[in-house]
Short mmCIF file of C-alpha atoms and ligand atoms in Angstrom, two decimals:
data_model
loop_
_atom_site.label_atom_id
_atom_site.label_comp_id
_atom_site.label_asym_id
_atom_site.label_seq_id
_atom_site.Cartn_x
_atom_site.Cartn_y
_atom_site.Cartn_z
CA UNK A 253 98.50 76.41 106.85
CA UNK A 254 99.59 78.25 103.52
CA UNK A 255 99.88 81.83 102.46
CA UNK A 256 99.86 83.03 98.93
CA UNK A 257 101.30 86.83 98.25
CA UNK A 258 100.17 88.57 94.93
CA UNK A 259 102.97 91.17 94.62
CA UNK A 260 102.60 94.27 92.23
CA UNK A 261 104.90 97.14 91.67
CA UNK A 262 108.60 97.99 91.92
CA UNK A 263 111.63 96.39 93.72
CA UNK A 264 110.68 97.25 96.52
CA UNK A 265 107.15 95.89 96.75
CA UNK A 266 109.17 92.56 95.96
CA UNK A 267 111.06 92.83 99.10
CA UNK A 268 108.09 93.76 101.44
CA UNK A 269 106.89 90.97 100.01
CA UNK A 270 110.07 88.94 101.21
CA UNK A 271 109.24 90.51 104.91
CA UNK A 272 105.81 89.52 104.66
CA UNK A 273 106.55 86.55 103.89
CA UNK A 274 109.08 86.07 106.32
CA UNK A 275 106.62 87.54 109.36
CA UNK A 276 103.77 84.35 108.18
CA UNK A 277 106.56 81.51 108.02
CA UNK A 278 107.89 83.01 111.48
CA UNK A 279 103.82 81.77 112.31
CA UNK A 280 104.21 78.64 110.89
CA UNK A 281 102.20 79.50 107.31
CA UNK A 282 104.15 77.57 104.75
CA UNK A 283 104.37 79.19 101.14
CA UNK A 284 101.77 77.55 98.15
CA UNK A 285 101.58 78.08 94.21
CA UNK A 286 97.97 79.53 94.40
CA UNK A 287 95.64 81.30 96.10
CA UNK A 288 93.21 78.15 95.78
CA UNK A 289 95.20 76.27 97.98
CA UNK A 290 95.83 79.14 100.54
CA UNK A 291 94.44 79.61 104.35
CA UNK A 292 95.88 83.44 103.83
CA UNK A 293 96.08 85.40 100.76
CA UNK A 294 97.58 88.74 100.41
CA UNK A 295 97.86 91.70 97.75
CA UNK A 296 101.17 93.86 98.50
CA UNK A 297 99.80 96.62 95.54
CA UNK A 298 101.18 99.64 93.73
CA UNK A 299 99.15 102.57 92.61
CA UNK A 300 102.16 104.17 90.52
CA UNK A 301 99.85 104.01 87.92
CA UNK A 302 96.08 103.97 87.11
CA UNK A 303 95.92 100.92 85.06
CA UNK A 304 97.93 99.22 87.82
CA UNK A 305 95.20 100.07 90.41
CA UNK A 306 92.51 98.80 87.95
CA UNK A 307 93.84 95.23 87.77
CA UNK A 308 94.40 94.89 91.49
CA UNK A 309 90.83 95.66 92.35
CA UNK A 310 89.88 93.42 89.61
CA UNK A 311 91.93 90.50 90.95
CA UNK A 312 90.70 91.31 94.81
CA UNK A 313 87.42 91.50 93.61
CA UNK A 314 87.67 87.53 92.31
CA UNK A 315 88.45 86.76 95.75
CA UNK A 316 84.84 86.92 96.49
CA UNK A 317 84.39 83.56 95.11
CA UNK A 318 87.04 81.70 96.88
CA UNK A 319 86.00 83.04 100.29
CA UNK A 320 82.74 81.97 99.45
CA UNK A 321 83.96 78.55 99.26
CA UNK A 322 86.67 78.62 101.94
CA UNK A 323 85.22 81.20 104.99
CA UNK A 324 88.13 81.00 106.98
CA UNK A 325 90.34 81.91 104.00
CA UNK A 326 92.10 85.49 105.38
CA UNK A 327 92.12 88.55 102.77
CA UNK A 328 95.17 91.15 103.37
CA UNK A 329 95.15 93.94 101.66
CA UNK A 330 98.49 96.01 101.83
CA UNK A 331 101.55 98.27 100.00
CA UNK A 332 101.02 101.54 98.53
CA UNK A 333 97.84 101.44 97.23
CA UNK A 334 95.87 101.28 100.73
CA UNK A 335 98.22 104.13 102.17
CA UNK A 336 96.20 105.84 99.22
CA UNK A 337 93.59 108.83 100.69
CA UNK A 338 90.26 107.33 101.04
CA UNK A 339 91.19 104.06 99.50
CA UNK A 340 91.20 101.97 103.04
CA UNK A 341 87.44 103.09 103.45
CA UNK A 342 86.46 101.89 99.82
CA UNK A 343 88.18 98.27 101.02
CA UNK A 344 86.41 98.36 104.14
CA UNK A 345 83.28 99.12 102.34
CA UNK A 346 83.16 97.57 98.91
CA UNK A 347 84.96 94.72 99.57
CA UNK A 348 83.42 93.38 103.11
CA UNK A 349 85.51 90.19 102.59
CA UNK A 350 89.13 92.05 102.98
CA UNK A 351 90.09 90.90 106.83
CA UNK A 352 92.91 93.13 107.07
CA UNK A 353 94.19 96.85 105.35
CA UNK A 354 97.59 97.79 106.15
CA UNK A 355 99.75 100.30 104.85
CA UNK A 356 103.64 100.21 103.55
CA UNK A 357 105.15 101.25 106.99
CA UNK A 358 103.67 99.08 109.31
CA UNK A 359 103.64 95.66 108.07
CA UNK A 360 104.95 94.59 112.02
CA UNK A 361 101.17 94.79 112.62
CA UNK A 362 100.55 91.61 110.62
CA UNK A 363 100.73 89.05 113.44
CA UNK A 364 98.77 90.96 115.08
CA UNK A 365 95.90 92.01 112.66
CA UNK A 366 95.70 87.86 112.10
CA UNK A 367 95.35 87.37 115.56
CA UNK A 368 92.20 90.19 115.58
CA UNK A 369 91.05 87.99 112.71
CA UNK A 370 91.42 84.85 114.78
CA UNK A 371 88.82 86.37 116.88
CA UNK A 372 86.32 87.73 114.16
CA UNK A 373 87.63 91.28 114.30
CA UNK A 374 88.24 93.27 111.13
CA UNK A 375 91.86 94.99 111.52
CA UNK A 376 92.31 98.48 108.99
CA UNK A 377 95.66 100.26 109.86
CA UNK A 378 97.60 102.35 107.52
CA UNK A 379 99.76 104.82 109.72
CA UNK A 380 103.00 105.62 109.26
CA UNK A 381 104.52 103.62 112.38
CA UNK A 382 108.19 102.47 110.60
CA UNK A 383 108.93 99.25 112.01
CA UNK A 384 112.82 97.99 112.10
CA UNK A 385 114.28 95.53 109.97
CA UNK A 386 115.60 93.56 111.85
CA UNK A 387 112.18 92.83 113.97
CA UNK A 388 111.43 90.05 111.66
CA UNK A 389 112.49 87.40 109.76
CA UNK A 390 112.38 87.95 106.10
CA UNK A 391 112.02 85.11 103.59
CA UNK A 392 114.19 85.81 100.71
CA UNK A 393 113.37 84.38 97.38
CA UNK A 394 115.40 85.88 94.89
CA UNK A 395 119.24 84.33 95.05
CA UNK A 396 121.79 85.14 94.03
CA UNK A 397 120.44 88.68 94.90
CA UNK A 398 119.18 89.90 97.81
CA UNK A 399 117.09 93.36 98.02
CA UNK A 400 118.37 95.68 100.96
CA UNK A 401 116.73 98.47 102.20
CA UNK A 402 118.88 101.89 102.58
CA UNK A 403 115.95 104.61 102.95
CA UNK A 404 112.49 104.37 102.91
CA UNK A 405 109.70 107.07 101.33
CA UNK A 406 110.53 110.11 99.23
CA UNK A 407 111.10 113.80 99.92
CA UNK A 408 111.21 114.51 96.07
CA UNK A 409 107.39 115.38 95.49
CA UNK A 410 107.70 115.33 91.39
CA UNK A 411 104.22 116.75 90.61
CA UNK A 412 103.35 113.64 88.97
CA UNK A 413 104.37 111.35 91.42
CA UNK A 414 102.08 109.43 93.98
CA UNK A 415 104.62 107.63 95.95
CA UNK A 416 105.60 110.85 98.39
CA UNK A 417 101.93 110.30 99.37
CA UNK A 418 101.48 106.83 99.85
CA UNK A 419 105.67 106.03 101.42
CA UNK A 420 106.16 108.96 103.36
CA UNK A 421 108.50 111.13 104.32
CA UNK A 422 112.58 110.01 103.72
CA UNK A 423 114.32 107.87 106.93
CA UNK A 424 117.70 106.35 106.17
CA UNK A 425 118.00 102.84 108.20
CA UNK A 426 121.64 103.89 110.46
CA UNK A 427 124.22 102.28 108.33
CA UNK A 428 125.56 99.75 110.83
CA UNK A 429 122.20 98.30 110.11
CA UNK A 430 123.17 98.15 106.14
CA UNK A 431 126.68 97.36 107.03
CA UNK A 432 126.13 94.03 109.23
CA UNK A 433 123.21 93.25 106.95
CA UNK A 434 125.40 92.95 103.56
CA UNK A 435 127.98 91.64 105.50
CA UNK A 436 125.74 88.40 106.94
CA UNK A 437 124.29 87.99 103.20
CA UNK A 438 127.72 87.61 102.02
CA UNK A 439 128.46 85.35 104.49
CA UNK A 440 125.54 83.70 103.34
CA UNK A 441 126.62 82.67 99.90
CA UNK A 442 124.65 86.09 98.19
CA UNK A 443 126.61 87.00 94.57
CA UNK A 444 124.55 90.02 94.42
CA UNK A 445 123.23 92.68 96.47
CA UNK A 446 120.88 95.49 95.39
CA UNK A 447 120.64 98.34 98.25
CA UNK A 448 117.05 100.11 97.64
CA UNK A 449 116.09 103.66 97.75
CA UNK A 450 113.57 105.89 95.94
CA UNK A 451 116.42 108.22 95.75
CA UNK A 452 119.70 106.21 96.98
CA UNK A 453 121.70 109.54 96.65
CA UNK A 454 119.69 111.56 99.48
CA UNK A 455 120.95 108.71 101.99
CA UNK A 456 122.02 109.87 105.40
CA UNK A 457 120.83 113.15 104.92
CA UNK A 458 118.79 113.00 107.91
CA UNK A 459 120.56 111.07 110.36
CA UNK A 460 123.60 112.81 110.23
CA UNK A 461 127.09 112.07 109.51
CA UNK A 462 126.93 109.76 106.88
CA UNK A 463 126.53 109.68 102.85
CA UNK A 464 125.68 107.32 100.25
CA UNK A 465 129.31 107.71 98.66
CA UNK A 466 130.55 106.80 102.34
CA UNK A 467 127.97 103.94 102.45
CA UNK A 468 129.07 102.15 98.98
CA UNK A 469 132.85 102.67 99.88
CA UNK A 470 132.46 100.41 103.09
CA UNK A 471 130.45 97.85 101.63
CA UNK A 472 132.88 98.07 98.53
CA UNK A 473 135.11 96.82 101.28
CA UNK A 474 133.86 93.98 102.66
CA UNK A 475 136.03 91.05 101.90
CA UNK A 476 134.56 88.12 99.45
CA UNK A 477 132.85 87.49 95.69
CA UNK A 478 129.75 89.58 94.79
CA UNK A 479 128.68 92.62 93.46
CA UNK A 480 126.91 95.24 94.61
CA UNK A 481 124.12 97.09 93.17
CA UNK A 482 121.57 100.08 93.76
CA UNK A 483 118.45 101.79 92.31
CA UNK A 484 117.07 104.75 92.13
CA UNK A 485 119.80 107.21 91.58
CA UNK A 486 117.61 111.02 90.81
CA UNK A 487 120.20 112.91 88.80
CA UNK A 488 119.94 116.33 90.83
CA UNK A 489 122.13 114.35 93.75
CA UNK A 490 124.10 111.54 92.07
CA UNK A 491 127.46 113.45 93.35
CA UNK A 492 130.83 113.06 92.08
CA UNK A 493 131.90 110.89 94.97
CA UNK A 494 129.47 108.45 94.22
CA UNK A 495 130.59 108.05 90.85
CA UNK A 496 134.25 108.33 92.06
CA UNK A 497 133.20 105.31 94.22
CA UNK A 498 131.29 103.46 91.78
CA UNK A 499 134.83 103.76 89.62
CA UNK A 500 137.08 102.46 93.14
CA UNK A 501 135.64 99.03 93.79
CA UNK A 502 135.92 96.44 91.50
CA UNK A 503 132.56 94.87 94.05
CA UNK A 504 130.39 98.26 92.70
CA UNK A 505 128.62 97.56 89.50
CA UNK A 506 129.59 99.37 86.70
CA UNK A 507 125.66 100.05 86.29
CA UNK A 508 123.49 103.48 87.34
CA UNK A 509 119.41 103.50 86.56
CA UNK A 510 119.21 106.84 86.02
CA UNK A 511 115.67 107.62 85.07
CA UNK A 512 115.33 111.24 83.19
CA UNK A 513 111.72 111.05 82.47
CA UNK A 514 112.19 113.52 79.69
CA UNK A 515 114.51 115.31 77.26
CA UNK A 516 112.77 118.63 77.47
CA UNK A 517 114.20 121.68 80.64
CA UNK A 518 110.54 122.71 80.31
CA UNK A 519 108.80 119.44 81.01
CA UNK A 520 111.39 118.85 83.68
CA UNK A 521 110.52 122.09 85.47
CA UNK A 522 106.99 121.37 85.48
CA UNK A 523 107.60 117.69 86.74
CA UNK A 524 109.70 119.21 89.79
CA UNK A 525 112.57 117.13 88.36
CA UNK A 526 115.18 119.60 89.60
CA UNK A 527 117.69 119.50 86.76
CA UNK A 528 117.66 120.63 83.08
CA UNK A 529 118.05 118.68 79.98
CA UNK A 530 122.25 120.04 79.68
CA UNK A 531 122.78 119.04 83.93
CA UNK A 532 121.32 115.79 82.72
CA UNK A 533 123.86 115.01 79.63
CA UNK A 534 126.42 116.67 81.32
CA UNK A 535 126.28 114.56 84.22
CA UNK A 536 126.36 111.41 81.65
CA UNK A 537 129.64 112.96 80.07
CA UNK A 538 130.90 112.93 83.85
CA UNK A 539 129.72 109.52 84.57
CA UNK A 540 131.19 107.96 81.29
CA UNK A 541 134.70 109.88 81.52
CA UNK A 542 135.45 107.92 84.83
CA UNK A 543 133.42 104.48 84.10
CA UNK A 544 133.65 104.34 80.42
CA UNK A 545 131.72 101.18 80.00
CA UNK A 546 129.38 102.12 82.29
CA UNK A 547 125.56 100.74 81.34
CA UNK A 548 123.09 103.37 82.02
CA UNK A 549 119.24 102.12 81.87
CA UNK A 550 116.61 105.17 82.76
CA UNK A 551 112.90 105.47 82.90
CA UNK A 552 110.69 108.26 80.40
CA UNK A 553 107.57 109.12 80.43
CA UNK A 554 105.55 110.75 77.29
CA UNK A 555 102.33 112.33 77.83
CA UNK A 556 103.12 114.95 80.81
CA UNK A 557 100.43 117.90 80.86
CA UNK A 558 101.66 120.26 78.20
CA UNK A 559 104.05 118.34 76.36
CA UNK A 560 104.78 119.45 72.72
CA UNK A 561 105.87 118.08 70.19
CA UNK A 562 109.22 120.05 70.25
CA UNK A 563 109.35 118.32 73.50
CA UNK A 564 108.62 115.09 72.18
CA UNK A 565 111.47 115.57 69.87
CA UNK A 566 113.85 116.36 72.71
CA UNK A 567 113.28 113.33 74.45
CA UNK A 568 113.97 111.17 71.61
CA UNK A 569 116.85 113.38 70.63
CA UNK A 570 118.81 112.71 74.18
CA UNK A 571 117.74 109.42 74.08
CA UNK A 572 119.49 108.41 71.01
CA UNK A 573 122.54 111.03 72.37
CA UNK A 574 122.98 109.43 75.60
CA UNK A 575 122.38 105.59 74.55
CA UNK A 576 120.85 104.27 77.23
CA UNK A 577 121.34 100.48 77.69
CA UNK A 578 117.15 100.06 78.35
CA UNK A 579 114.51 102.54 79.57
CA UNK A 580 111.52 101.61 80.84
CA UNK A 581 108.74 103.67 79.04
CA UNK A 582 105.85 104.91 80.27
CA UNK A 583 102.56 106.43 79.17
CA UNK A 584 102.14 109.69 82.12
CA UNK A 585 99.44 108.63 84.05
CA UNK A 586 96.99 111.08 86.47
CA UNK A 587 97.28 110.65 90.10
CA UNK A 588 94.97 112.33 92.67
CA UNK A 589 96.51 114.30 94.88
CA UNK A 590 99.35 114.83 92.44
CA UNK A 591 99.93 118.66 91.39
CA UNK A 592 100.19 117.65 87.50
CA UNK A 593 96.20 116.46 88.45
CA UNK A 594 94.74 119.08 87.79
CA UNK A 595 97.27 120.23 84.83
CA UNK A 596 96.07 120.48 81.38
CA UNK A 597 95.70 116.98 79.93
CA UNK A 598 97.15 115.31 76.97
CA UNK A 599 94.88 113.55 74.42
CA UNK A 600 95.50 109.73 74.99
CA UNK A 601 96.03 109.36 71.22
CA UNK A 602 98.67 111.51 71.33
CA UNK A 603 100.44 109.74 74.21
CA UNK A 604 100.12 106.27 72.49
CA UNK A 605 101.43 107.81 69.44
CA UNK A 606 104.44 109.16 71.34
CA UNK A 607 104.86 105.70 73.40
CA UNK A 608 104.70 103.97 69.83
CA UNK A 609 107.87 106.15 68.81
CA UNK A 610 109.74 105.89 72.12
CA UNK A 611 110.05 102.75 72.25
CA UNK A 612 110.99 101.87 68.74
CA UNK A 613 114.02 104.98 69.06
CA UNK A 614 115.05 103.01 72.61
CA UNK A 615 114.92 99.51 70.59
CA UNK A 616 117.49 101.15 68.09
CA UNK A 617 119.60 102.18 70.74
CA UNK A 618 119.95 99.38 72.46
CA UNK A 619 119.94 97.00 69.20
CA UNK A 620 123.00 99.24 68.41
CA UNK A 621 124.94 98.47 72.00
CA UNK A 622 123.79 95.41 71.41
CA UNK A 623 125.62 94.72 67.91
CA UNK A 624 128.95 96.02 69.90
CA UNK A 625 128.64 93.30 72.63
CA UNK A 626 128.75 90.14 70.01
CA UNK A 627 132.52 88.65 69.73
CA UNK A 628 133.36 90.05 73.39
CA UNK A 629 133.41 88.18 76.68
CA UNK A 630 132.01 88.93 79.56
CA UNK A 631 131.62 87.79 83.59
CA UNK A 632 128.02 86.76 84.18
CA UNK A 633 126.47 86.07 87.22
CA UNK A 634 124.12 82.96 86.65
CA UNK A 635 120.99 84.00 87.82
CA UNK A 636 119.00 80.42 87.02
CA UNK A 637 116.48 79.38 84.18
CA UNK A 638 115.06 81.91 82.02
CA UNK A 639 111.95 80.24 81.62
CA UNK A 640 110.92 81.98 78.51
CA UNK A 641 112.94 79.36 76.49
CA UNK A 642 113.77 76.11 76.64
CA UNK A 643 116.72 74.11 78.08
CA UNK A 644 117.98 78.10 78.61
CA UNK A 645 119.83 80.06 81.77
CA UNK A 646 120.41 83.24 81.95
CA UNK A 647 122.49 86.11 83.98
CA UNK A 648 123.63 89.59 83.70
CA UNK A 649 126.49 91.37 82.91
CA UNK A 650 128.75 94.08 85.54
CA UNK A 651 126.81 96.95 83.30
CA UNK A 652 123.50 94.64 83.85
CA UNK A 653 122.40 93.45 80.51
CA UNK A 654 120.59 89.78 80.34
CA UNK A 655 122.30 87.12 78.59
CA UNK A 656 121.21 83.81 77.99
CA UNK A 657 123.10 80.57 77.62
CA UNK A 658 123.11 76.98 78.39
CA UNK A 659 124.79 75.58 81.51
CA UNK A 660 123.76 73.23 84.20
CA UNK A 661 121.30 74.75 86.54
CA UNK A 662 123.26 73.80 89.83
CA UNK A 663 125.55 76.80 88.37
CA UNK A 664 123.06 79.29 89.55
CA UNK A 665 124.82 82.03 91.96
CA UNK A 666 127.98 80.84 90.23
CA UNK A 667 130.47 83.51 88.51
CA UNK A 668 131.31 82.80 84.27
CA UNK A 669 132.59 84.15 81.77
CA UNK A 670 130.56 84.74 78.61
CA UNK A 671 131.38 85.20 75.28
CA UNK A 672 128.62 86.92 73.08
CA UNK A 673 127.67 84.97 70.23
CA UNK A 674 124.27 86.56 68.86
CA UNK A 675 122.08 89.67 69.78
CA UNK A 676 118.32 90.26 68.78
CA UNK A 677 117.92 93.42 69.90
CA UNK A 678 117.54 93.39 73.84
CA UNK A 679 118.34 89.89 73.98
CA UNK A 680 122.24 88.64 73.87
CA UNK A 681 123.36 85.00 73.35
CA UNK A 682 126.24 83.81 74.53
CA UNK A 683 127.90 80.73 75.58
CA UNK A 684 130.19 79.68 78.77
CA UNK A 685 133.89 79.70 77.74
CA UNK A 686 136.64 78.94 80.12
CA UNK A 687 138.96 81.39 79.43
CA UNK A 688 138.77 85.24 80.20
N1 SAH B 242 112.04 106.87 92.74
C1 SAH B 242 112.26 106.52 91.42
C2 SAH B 242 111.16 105.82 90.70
C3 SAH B 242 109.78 105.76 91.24
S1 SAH B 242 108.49 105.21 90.27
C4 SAH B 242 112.70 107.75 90.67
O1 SAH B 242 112.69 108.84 91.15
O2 SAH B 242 113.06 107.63 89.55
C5 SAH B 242 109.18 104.48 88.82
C6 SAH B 242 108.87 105.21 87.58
O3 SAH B 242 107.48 105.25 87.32
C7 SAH B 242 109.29 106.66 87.57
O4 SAH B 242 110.63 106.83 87.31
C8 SAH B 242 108.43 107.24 86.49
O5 SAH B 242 109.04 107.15 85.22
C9 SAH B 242 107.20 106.34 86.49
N2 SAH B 242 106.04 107.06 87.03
C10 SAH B 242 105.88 107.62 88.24
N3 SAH B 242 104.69 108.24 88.34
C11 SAH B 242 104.06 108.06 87.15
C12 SAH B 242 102.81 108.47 86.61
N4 SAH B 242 101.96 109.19 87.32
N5 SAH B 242 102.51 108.10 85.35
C13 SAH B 242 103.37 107.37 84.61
N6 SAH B 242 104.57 106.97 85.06
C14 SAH B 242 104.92 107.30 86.32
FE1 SF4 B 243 108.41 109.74 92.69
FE2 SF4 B 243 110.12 111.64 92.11
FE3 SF4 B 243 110.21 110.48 94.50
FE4 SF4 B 243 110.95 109.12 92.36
S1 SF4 B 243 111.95 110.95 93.16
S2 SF4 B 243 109.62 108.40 93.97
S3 SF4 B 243 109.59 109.88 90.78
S4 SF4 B 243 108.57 111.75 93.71
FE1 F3S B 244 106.64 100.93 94.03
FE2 F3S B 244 104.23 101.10 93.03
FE3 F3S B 244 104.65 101.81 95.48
S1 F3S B 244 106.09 101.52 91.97
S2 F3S B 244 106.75 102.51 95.57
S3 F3S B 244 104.90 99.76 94.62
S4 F3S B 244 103.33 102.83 94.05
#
């Protein structure tokens, strides 16, 4: 028996996706490259944006036709986009061949909803239940890092944001949980771990006596060879321990995603984001006068109901002030349910326009750290073959940029040192020197 998971979204749709699989190998389903050759298939989906949501009904809807020619083929539908008001009911009627709904909090329902399947029931479930981690198995597939969850769901409610809605409200795992579950990876041979939050910084706030800051110091601890990452960092909490932490252990990457989602104190009040434009640079200035070669990457969006042009301008203005090592750029898209819904639109022209500008001012930027890396070495982490190019591996940096290089592929999860020999923009090239 063989599964086959579609995965869409963020981080950590990827590691629900490692728990799902882990739950169907813990039932004896072995992993397959397609859904052609699969006895289950399922679609872990994201509905962060519209033109996300679009492709995943297209690609459920060309399920139709397998099922047709395999009937006992199972169809799981789950993630964010089926915790989505009234979206369940559209599955359940529009696409009759979807066996099973469930929702991002209550994937320990899988083995069971199979088993309703086994015995021609239809199983739909998308309440919040929050299952445990360690209930199942999880099937991790992406060494040398492994994903760890810190807090699930988001208190933040940024009017444009659909993922309050669809993850719930904030719970922090208790951080002997975290603690003996970085502590096992290590043991395991991990090189990198990546703790996982919508908003890292509010950890512990609601189980008591603990804070992120306390939480990175003891796993800063923990005796052995990797590094330790984390995403998402909002700027209205990143505190000063946390950066006084980040600047303590030699283990904590010298790496914060940041996202601003824009330059302008006006856009950022109507987003909900909490912070102005000078909290925002100021809290850069902070975070490079104790880490000064810090890499800071950050997500923007263009397009938010009543954005100017003057506000344009101040989002490309701090971007080219702060020099962020990447962003990730996106076009504001309208959620329902969201408060920005039913704010005044922008013209799409006008947003692609405004994308078009973005990200040729980021490209600058980070053609211009770029040019500053060649000549220098660096430790790398080999990640494994960037497929992209031939004959080619590739790893990151402490701050996190990709480089790519040649060396033997049994070096993956191994530690080298790097020295930069070309940069095309985003991309470095480098190659393996023996010497620090
Ligand atoms: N919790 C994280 C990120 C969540 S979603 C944070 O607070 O930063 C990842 C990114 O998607 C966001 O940072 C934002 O830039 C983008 N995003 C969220 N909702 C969006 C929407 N409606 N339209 C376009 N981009 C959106
Ligand atoms: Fe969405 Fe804001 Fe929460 Fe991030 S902090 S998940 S952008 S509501
Ligand atoms: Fe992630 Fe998409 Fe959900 S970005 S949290 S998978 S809506």
């Amino acid at each position: 028996m063989n599964y086959f998971i579609h995965t869409y979204g963020c981080q950590m749709n990827i590691h629900d996706s490692e728990k799902i699989a882990g739950i169907l190998e813990g039932m004896g389903y072995k992993p397959c490259d397609n859904a052609e050759q699969a006895d289950i298939v399922v679609f872990n989906t994201c509905c962060i944006r519209e033109t996300a949501e679009q492709k995943i009904y297209g690609h459920i809807g060309a399920l139709k036709k397998l099922k047709k020619s395999n009937p006992n083929l199972i169809a799981v539908v789950c993630g964010c986009m089926s915790q989505q008001e009234g979206v369940a009911e559209k599955i359940r009627t529009s696409y009759p061949f979807v066996d099973i709904v469930l929702g991002t909090s209550n994937l320990n329902l899988l083995a069971k909803a199979i088993e309703d399947v086994g015995k021609k029931k239809r199983f739909v479930n998308t309440d919040f239940l929050c299952y445990r981690e360690e209930d199942f198995m999880q099937s991790r597939t992406s060494f040398p890092n492994a994903w760890v969850n810190i807090n699930y769901g988001c208190n933040n409610f940024c009017t444009y944001c659909i993922v309050p809605y669809v993850r719930g409200r904030e719970r922090s795992r208790p951080i002997d949980d975290v603690l003996k579950e970085v502590k096992d990876l290590v043991a395991q041979g991990y090189k990198e771990i990546t703790l996982l939050g919508q908003n890292v910084n509010s950890y512990g706030h609601d189980i008591g006596d603990v804070t992120f800051s306390m939480l990175l110091r003891e796993i800063g601890k923990i005796d052995g060879k990797f590094r330790l990452r984390f995403m998402t960092s909002h700027p209205k909490d990143l505190s000063q321990d946390v950066i006084d932490a980040i600047a303590s252990y030699p283990n904590i990457c010298n790496n914060i995603h940041l996202p601003v989602q824009s330059g302008s104190t006006e856009i950022l009040r109507k987003m909900n984001r909490r912070y102005t434009r000078e909290d925002y640079i100021a809290l850069v200035d902070r975070i490079r006068d104790k880490i000064p070669d810090v890499g800071i990457t950050t997500d923007i969006m263009v397009g938010f109901p009543g954005e100017t042009d003057r506000d344009f301008e101040d989002t490309l203005d701090l971007v080219r002030r702060v020099k962020f090592s990447s962003a990730f750029c996106f076009v504001y898209s309208r959620r329902k349910g969201t408060p920005a819904y039913s704010m005044e639109q922008i013209p799409y022209a006008v947003k692609k326009e405004r994308i078009t500008k973005l990200l040729a001012c980021q490209n600058q930027v980070t053609k211009e750290i770029s040019a500053t890396m060649v000549g220098k070495r660096y430790e790398v982490l080999v990640e494994g073959a960037n497929f992209r190019y031939k004959n080619t591996m590739c790893g990151r940096t402490e701050s996190g940029r990709l480089v790519n290089f040649q060396c033997d592929e049994s070096q993956t999860g191994q530690f080298v040192t790097v020295q930069i020999e070309r940069a095309s923009s985003a991309t470095l090239w480098g190659v393996v020197t023996e010497e620090k």
